[in-house]
Short mmCIF file of C-alpha atoms in Angstrom, two decimals:
data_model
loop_
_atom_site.label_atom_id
_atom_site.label_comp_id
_atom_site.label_asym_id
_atom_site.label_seq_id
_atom_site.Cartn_x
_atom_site.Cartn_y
_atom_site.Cartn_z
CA UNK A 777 -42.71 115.16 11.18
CA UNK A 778 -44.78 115.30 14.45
CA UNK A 779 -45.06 111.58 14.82
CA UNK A 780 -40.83 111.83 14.62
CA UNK A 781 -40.79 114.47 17.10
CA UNK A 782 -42.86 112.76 19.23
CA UNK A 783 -40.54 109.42 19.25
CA UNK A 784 -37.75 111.24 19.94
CA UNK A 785 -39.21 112.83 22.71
CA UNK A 786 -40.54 109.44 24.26
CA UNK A 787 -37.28 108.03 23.73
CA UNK A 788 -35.72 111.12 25.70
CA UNK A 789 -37.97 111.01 28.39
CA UNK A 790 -37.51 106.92 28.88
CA UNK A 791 -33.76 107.76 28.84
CA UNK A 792 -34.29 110.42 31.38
CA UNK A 793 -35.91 107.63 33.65
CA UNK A 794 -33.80 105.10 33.32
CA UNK A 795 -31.01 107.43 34.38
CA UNK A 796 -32.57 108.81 37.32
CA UNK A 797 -33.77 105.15 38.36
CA UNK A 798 -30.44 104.01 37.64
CA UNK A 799 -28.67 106.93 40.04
CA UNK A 800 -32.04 106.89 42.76
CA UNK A 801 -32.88 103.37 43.29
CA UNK A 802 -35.94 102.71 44.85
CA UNK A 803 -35.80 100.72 48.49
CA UNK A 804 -37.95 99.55 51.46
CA UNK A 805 -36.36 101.73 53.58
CA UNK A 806 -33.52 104.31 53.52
CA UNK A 807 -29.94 103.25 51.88
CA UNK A 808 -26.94 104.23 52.83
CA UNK A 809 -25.22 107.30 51.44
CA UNK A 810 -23.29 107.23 47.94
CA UNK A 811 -23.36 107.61 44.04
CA UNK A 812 -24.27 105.43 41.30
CA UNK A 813 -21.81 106.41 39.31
CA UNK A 814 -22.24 106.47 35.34
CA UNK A 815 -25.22 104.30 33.77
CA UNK A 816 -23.88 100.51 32.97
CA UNK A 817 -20.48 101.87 34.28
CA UNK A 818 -21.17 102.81 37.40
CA UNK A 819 -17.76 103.48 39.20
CA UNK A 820 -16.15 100.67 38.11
CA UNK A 821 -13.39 102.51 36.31
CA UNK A 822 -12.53 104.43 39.89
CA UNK A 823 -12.76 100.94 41.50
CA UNK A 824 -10.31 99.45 39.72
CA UNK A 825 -7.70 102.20 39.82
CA UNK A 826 -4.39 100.67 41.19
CA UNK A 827 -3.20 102.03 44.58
CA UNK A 828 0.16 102.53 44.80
CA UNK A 829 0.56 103.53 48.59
CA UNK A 830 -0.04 101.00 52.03
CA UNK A 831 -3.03 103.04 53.14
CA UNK A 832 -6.96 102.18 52.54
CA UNK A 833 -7.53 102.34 48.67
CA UNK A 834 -8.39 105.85 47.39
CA UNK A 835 -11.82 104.98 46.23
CA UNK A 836 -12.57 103.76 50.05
CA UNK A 837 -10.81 106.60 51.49
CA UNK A 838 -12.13 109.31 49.77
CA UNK A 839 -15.88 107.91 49.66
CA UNK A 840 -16.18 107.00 53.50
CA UNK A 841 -15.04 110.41 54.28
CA UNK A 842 -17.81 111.74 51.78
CA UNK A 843 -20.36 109.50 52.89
CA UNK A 844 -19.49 107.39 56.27
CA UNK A 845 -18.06 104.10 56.73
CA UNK A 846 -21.25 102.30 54.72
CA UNK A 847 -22.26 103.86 51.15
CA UNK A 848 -23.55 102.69 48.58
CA UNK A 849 -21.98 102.32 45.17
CA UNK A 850 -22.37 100.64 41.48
CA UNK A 851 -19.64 97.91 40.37
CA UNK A 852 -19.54 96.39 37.03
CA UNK A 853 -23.12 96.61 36.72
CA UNK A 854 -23.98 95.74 39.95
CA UNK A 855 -25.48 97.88 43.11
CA UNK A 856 -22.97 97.40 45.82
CA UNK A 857 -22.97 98.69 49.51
CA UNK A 858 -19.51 98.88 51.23
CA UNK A 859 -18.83 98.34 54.53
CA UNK A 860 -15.55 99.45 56.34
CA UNK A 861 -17.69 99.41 59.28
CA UNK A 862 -16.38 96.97 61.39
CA UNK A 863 -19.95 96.01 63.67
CA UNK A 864 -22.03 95.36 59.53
CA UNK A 865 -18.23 93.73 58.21
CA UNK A 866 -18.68 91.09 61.18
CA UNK A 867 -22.31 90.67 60.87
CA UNK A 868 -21.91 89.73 57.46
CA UNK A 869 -19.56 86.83 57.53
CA UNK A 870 -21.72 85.56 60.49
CA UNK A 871 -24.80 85.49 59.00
CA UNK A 872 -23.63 83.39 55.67
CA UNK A 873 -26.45 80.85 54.74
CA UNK A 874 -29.10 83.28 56.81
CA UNK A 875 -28.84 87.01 55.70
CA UNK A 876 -26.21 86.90 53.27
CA UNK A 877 -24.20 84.32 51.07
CA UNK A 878 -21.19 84.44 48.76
CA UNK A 879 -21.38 86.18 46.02
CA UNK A 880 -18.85 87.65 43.02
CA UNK A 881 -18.93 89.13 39.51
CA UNK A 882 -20.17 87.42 37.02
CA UNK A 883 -16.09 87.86 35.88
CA UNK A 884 -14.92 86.27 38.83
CA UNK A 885 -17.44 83.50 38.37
CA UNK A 886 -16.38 82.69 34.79
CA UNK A 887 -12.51 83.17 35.41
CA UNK A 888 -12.93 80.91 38.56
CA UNK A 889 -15.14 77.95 37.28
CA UNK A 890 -19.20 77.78 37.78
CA UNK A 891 -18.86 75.44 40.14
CA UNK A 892 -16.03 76.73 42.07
CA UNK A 893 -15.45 76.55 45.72
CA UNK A 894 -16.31 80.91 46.36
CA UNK A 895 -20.05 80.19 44.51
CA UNK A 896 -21.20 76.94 46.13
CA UNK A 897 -23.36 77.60 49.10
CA UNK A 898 -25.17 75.35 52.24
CA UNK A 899 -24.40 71.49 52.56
CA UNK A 900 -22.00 71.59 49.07
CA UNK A 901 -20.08 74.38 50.48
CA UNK A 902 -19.30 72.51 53.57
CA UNK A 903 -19.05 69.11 51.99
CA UNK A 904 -16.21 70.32 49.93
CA UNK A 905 -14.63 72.03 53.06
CA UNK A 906 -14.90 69.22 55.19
CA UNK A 907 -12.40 67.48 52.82
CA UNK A 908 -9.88 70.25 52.09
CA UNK A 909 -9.79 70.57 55.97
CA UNK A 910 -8.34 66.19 55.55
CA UNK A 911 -5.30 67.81 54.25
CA UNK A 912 -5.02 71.28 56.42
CA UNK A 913 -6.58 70.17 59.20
CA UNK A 914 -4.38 69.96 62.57
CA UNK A 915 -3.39 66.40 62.02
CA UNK A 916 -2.41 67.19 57.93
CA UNK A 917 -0.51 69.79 59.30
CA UNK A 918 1.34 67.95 61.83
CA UNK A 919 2.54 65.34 59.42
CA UNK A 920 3.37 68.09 56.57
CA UNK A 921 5.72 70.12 59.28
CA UNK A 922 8.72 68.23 58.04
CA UNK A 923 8.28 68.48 54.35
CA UNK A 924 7.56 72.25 54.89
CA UNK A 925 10.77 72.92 56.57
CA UNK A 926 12.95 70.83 54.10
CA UNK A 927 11.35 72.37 51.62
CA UNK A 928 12.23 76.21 52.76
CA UNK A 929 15.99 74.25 53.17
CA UNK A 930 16.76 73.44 50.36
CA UNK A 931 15.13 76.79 48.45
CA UNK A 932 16.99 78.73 50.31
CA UNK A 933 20.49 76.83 49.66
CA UNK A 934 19.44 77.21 46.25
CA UNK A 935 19.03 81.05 46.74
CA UNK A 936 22.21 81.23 48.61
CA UNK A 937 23.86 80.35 45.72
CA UNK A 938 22.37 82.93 43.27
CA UNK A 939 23.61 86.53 42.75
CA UNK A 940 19.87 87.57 43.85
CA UNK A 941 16.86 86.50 43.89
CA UNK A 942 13.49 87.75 43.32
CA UNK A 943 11.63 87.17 46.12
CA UNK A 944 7.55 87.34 44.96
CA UNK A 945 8.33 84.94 42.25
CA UNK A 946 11.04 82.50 44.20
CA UNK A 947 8.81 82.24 47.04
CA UNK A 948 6.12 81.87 44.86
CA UNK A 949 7.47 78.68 42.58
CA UNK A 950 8.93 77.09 45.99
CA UNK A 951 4.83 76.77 47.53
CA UNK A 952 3.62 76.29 44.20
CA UNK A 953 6.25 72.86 43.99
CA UNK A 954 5.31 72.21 47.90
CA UNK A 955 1.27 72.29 47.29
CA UNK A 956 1.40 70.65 43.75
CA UNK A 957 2.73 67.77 45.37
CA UNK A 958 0.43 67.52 47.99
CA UNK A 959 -2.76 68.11 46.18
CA UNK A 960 -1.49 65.52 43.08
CA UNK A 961 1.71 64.28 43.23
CA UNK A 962 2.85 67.15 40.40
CA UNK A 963 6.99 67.23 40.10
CA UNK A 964 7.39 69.96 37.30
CA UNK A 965 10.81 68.14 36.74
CA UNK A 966 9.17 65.28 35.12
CA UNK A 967 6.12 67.02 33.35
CA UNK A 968 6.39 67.70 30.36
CA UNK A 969 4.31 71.13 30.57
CA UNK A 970 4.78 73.93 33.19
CA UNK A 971 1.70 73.51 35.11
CA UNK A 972 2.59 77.00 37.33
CA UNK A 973 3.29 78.77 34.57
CA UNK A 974 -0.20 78.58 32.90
CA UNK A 975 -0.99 79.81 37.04
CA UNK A 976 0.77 83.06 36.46
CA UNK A 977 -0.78 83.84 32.92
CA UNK A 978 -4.34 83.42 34.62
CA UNK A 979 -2.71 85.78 37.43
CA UNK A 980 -1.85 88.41 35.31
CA UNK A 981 -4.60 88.79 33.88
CA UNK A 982 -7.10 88.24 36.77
CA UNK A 983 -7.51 92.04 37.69
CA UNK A 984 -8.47 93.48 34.34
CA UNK A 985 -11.23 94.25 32.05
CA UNK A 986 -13.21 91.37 30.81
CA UNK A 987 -12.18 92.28 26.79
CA UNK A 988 -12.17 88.80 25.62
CA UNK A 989 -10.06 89.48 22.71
CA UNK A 990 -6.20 87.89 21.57
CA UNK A 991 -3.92 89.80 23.19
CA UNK A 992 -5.68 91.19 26.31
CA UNK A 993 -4.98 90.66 29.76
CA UNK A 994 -8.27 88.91 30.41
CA UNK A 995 -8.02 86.64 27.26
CA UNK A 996 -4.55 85.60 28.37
CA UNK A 997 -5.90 84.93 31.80
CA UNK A 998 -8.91 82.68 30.39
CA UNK A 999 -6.32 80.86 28.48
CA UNK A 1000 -3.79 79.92 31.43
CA UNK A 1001 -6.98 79.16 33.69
CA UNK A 1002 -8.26 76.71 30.40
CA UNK A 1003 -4.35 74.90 30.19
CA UNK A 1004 -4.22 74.45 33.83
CA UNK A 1005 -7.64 72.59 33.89
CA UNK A 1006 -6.66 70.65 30.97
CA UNK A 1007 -3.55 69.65 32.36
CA UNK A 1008 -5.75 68.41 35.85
CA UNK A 1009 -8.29 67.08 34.01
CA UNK A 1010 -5.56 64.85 32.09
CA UNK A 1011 -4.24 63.98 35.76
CA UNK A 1012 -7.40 63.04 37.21
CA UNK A 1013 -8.68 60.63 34.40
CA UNK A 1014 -5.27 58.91 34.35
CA UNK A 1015 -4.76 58.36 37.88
CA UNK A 1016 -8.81 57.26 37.46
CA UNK A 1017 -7.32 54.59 34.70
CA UNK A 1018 -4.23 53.73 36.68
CA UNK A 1019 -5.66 54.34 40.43
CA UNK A 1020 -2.42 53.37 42.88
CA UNK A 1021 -2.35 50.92 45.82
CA UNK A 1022 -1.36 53.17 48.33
CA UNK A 1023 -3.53 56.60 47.99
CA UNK A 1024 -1.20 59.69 49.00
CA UNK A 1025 -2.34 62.59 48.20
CA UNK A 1026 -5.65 64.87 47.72
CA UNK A 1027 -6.29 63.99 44.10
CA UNK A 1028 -6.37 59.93 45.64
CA UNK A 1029 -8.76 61.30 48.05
CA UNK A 1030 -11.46 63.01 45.47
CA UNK A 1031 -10.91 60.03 43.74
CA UNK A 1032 -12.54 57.88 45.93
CA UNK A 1033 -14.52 60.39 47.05
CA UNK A 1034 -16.13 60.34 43.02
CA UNK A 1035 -16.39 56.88 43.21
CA UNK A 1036 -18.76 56.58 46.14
CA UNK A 1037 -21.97 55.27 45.24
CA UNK A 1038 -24.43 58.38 45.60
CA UNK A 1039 -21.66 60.66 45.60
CA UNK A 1040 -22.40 64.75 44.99
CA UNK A 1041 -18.85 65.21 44.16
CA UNK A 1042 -18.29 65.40 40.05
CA UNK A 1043 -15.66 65.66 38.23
CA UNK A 1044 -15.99 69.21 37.15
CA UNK A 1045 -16.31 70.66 41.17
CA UNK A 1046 -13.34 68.55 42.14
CA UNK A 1047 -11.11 70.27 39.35
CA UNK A 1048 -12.68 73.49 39.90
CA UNK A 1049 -11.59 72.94 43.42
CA UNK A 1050 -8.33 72.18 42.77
CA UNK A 1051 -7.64 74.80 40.93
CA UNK A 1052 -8.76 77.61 43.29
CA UNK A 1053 -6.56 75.42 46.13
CA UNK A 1054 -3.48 75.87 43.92
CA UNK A 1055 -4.24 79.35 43.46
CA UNK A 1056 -4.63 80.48 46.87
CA UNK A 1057 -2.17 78.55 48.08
CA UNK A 1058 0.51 79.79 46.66
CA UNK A 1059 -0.01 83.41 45.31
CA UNK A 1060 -1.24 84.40 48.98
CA UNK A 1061 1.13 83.17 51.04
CA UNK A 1062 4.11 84.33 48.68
CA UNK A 1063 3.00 87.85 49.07
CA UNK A 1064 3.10 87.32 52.59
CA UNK A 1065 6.49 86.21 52.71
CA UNK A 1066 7.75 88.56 50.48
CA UNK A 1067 6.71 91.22 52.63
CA UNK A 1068 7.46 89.69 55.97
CA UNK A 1069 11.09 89.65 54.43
CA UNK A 1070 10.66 93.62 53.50
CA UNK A 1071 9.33 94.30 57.02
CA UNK A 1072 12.51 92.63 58.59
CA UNK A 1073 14.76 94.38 56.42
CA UNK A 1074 13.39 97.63 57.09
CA UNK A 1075 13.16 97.16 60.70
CA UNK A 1076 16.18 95.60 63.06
CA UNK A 1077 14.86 95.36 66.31
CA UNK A 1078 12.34 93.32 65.26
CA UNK A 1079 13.95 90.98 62.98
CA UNK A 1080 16.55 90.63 66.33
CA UNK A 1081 13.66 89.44 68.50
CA UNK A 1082 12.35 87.32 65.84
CA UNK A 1083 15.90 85.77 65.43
CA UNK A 1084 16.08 85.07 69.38
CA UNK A 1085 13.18 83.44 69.36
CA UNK A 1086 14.19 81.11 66.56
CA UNK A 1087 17.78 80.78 67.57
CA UNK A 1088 16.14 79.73 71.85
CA UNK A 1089 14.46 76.92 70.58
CA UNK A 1090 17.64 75.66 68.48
CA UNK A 1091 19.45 76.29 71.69
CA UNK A 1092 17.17 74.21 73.73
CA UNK A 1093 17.31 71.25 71.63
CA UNK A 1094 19.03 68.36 72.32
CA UNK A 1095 20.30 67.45 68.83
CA UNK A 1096 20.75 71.12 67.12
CA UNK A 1097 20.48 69.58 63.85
CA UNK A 1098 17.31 67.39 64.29
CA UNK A 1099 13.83 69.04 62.63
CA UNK A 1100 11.33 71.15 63.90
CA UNK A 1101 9.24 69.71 66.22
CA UNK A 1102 5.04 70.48 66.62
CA UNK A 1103 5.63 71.75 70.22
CA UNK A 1104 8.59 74.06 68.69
CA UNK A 1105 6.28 74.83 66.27
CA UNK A 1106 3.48 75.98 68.26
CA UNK A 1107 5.98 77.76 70.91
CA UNK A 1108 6.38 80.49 68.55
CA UNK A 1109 5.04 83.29 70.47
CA UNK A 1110 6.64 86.48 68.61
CA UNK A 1111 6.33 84.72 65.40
CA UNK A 1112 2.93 84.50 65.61
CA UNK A 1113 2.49 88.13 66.42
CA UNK A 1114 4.74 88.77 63.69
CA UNK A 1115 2.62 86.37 61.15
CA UNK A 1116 -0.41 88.93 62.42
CA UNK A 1117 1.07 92.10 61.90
CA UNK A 1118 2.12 91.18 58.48
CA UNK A 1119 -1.34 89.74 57.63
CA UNK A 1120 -2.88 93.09 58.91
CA UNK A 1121 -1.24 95.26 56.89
CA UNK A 1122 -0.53 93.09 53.56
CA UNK A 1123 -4.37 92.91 53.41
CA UNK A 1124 -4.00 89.67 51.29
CA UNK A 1125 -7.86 90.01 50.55
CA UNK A 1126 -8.66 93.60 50.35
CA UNK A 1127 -12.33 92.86 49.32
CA UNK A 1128 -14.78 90.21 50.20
CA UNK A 1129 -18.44 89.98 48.71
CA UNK A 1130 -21.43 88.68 49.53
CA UNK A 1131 -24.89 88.97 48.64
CA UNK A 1132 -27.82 90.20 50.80
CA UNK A 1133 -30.76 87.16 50.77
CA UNK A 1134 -33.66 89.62 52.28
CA UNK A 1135 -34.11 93.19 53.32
CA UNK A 1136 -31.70 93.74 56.05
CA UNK A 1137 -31.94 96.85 58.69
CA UNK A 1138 -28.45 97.72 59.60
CA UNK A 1139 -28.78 100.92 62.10
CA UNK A 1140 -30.15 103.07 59.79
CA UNK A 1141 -30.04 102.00 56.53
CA UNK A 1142 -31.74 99.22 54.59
CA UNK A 1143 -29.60 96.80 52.80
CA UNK A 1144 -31.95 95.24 49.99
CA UNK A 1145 -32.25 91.35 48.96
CA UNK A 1146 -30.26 91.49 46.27
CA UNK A 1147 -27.74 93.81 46.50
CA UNK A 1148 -24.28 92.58 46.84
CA UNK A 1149 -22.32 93.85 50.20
CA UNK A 1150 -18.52 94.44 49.66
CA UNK A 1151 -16.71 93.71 53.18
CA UNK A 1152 -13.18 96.05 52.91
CA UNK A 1153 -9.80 94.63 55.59
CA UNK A 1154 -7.71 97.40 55.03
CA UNK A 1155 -10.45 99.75 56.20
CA UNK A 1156 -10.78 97.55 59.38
CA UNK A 1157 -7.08 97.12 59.66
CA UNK A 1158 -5.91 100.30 59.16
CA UNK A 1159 -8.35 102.41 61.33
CA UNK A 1160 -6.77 104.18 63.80
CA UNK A 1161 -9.20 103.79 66.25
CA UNK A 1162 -8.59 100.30 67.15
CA UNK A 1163 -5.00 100.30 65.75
CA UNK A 1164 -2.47 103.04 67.13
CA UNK A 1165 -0.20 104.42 64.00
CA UNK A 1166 -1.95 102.05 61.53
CA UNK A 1167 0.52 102.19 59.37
CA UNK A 1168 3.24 101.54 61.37
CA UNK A 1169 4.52 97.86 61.52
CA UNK A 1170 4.65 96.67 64.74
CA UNK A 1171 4.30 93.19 66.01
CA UNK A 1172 4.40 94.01 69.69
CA UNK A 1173 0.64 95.41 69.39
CA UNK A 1174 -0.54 91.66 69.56
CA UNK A 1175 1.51 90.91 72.72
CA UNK A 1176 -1.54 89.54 75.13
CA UNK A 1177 -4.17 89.26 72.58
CA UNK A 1178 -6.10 86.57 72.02
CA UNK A 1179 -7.05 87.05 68.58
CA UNK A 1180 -5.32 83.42 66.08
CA UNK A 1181 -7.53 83.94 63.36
CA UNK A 1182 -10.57 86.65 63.10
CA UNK A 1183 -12.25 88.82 64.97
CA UNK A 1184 -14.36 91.64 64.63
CA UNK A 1185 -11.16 94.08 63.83
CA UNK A 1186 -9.00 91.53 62.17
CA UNK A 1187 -10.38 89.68 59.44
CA UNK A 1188 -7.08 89.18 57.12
CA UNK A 1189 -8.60 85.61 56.23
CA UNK A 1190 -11.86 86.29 55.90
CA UNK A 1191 -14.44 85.22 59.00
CA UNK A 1192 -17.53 83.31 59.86
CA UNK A 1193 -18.53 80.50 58.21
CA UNK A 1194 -15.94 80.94 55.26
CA UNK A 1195 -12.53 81.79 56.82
CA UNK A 1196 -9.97 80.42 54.99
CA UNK A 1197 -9.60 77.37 55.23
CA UNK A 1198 -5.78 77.25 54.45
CA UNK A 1199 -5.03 79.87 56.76
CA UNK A 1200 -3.17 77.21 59.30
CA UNK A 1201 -1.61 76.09 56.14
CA UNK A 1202 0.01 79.80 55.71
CA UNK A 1203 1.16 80.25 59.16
CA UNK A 1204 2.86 76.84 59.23
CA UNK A 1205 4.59 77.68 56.00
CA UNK A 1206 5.67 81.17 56.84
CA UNK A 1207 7.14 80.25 60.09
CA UNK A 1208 8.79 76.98 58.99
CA UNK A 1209 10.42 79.25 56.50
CA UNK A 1210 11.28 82.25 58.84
CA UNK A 1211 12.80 79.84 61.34
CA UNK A 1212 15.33 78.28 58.14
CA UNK A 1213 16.01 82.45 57.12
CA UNK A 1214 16.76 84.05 60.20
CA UNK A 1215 19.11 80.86 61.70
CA UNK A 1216 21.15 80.00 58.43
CA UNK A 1217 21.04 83.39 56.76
CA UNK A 1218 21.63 86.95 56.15
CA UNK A 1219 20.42 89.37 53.76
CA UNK A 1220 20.92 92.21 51.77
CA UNK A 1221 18.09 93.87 49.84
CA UNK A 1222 19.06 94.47 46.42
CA UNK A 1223 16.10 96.11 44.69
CA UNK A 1224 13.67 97.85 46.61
CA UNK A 1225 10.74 96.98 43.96
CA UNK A 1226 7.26 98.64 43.85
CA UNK A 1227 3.81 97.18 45.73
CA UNK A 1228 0.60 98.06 43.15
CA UNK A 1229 -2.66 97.28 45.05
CA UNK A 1230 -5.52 96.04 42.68
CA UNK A 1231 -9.13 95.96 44.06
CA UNK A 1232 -8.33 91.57 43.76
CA UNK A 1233 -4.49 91.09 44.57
CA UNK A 1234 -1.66 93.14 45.47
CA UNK A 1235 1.57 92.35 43.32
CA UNK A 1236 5.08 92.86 45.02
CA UNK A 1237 7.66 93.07 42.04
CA UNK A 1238 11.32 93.49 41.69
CA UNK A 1239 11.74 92.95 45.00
CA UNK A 1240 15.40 91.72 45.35
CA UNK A 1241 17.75 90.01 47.81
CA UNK A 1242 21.30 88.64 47.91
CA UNK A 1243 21.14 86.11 50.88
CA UNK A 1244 24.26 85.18 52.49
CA UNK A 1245 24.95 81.81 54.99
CA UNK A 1246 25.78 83.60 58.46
CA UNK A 1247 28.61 80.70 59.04
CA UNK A 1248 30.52 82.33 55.77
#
């Protein structure tokens, strides 16, 4: 009877301890402000609530005004601190490969590939970036201009047509087509399986609980990820087999790339790296369109300054039909601020990890090798300190700024070392298409739709349109 007693009461004590280590963790130094959360849990559950509103995410909101713009928290498992201070947010992305590198979940990791782009670091990382930058680097760009625009022409004849369209998924399946056959030559009218819809399974299911089991979210998302990389791996070996005479595209260029004597580029990172190309490509910048189309609806006076912009350079032309040209392209001065605005407040990314190397001293706290560091936009974005009525969309606010792609208060595509890569890629896309909407076409919104903001993506839905030719 004693010696049970006295089990129990070891076992209660070592519970004890492991809860208070678990909620006091020990550091060289003093951490930053914050809770724990629940042992194993920790406040996962409250992290991946939904928000429902444009503003900073309740669990940021309502911790930084308990704690301070850096606290510390505990994410599937994981001790997190999380910055929405903007001085430790751009310290972090500049000190990848030195204080910090990339990090995610373990769940991101194994939805994503091992070997994908987000969890290779040093001379891999920016081997593989070097060639992504062949396609969407300034010259790729300049040759894809005319392929961009045609393809926002003839979507949006196509749309034209229609009763309504949906504008998330539209937009979305019209990139999706436009990237697919840059990357590998992929015309989804003469394959026999629907490459982009295996994409959407694996999006659906990206932000949820990592349940594993037929019929979750998560299992359905492993399953599109595992179709989609059969389907590439299928492409790769037979255009390996069959390799063509005149290379065209990316999957031509990792070909040869593989074939290289001493090459570090396998099989397995290539397809990994297509994949998360395809992803980003087109589930980004769709959500950016789709609300750069709500943002014009809801406001006229700037989708009339957008329209003279676009309708000046037709004018200036000297054939009104002929194509955009680069110089057009890069005249776009309001477009461009609009391109920001909407970036700033879609917060495409609206968390970034990495993962602290050594004991960092950040003011006064102590960030500990280790620990991951969650970097938060919309808390950068939408603080009212640096941005006057946050929440207000306004495009005039970058009139005279010099800011194109990240700074220290606008990192919508990430900074440092790892900013996006594609970003370019976006902004040519979204104003090749704005320049075909507001010239050829009016709209009507249809259905208003709902925005739910996940902790991963955001998901417009139901968002609906009638557009109209404005020579009808």
């Amino acid at each position: 009877m004693w010696a049970l007693f006295i089990w129990v009461s070891l076992l209660l004590i070592s519970i004890t301890h492991w809860v208070y280590s678990w909620r006091n963790p020990k550091c060289r130094g003093k951490l930053p402000p914050g809770s724990m959360g629940f042992p194993l849990l920790g406040e996962t559950i409250q992290f991946f609530k939904p928000n429902k509103t444009s503003d900073i995410p309740p669990f940021i909101k309502e911790r930084v005004k308990k704690y301070g713009p850096i606290f510390k928290t505990n994410l599937v498992g994981r001790p997190v601190i999380v910055s929405t201070d903007a001085d430790l947010s751009y310290f972090v992305f500049n000190q990848e490969g030195r204080c910090f590198q990339s990090w995610y979940p373990d769940t991101f990791t194994h939805i994503f590939g091992e070997k994908n782009v987000g969890s290779l670091h040093g001379f891999m990382y920016k081997y593989l970036k070097n060639m992504v930058l062949t396609l969407f680097g300034h010259d790729g760009l300049k040759k894809m201009l005319p392929q961009v625009e045609m393809t926002a022409n003839k979507r949006l004849e196509l749309w034209s047509n229609q009763d309504s369209v949906e504008l998330k998924d539209a937009t979305a399946s019209m990139i999706f087509d436009l990237t697919a056959k840059k990357l590998i030559s992929h015309d989804p009218d003469k394959s026999s399986e629907n490459l982009r819809a295996n994409f959407v399974a694996f999006i659906q299911g990206l932000i949820s609980f990592p349940f594993d089991i037929p019929g979750t979210a998560y299992h359905k998302c492993l399953q599109g990820r595992e179709k989609a990389m059969k389907m590439l791996r299928n492409m790769l070996q037979e255009r390996r087999k069959k390799p063509r005479e005149n290379p065209s595209d990316f999957f031509d260029y990792v070909i040869e790339e593989i074939q290289k004597e001493g090459t570090i580029l396998t099989e397995e990172i290539a397809l990994d790296l297509m994949f998360v190309l395809l992803f980003a490509s087109f589930e980004t910048t769709s959500l950016a369109i789709t609300l750069a189309i709500k943002f014009l609806s809801d406001d006229p006076a700037v989708l009339k300054r957008l329209t003279e912009e676009h309708e000046t350079i037709l004018r200036n032309r000297e054939d009104a039909d002929s194509g955009l040209t680069w110089e057009e392209y890069k005249s776009m001065t309001y477009t461009f601020q609009f391109i920001n605005e909407t970036a700033r407040l879609a917060n495409i990314v609206p968390a970034i990890f990495r993962k602290a190397l050594i004991d960092i001293k950040f003011k006064d706290y102590t960030i500990p090798a280790g620990w991951a560091v969650m970097v938060c936009p919309p808390a950068v974005h939408l603080n009212p300190e640096m941005y006057k009525d946050p929440l207000v969309f306004n495009p005039s606010r970058w009139e005279g700024s010099k800011v194109t792609n990240a700074s220290k208060h606008f990192m919508a595509f990430g900074g440092g070392m790892r900013f996006c890569v594609g970003t370019d890629f976006t902004k040519l896309q979204m104003a090749a298409f704005l320049h075909s909407l507001v010239t050829k076409y009016r709209w009507e919104e249809i259905k208003g739709g709902n925005i739910v903001r996940t902790p991963g993506l955001q998901f417009p839905n139901g968002y609906h349109v009638k557009l109209h030719k404005k020579r009808d």
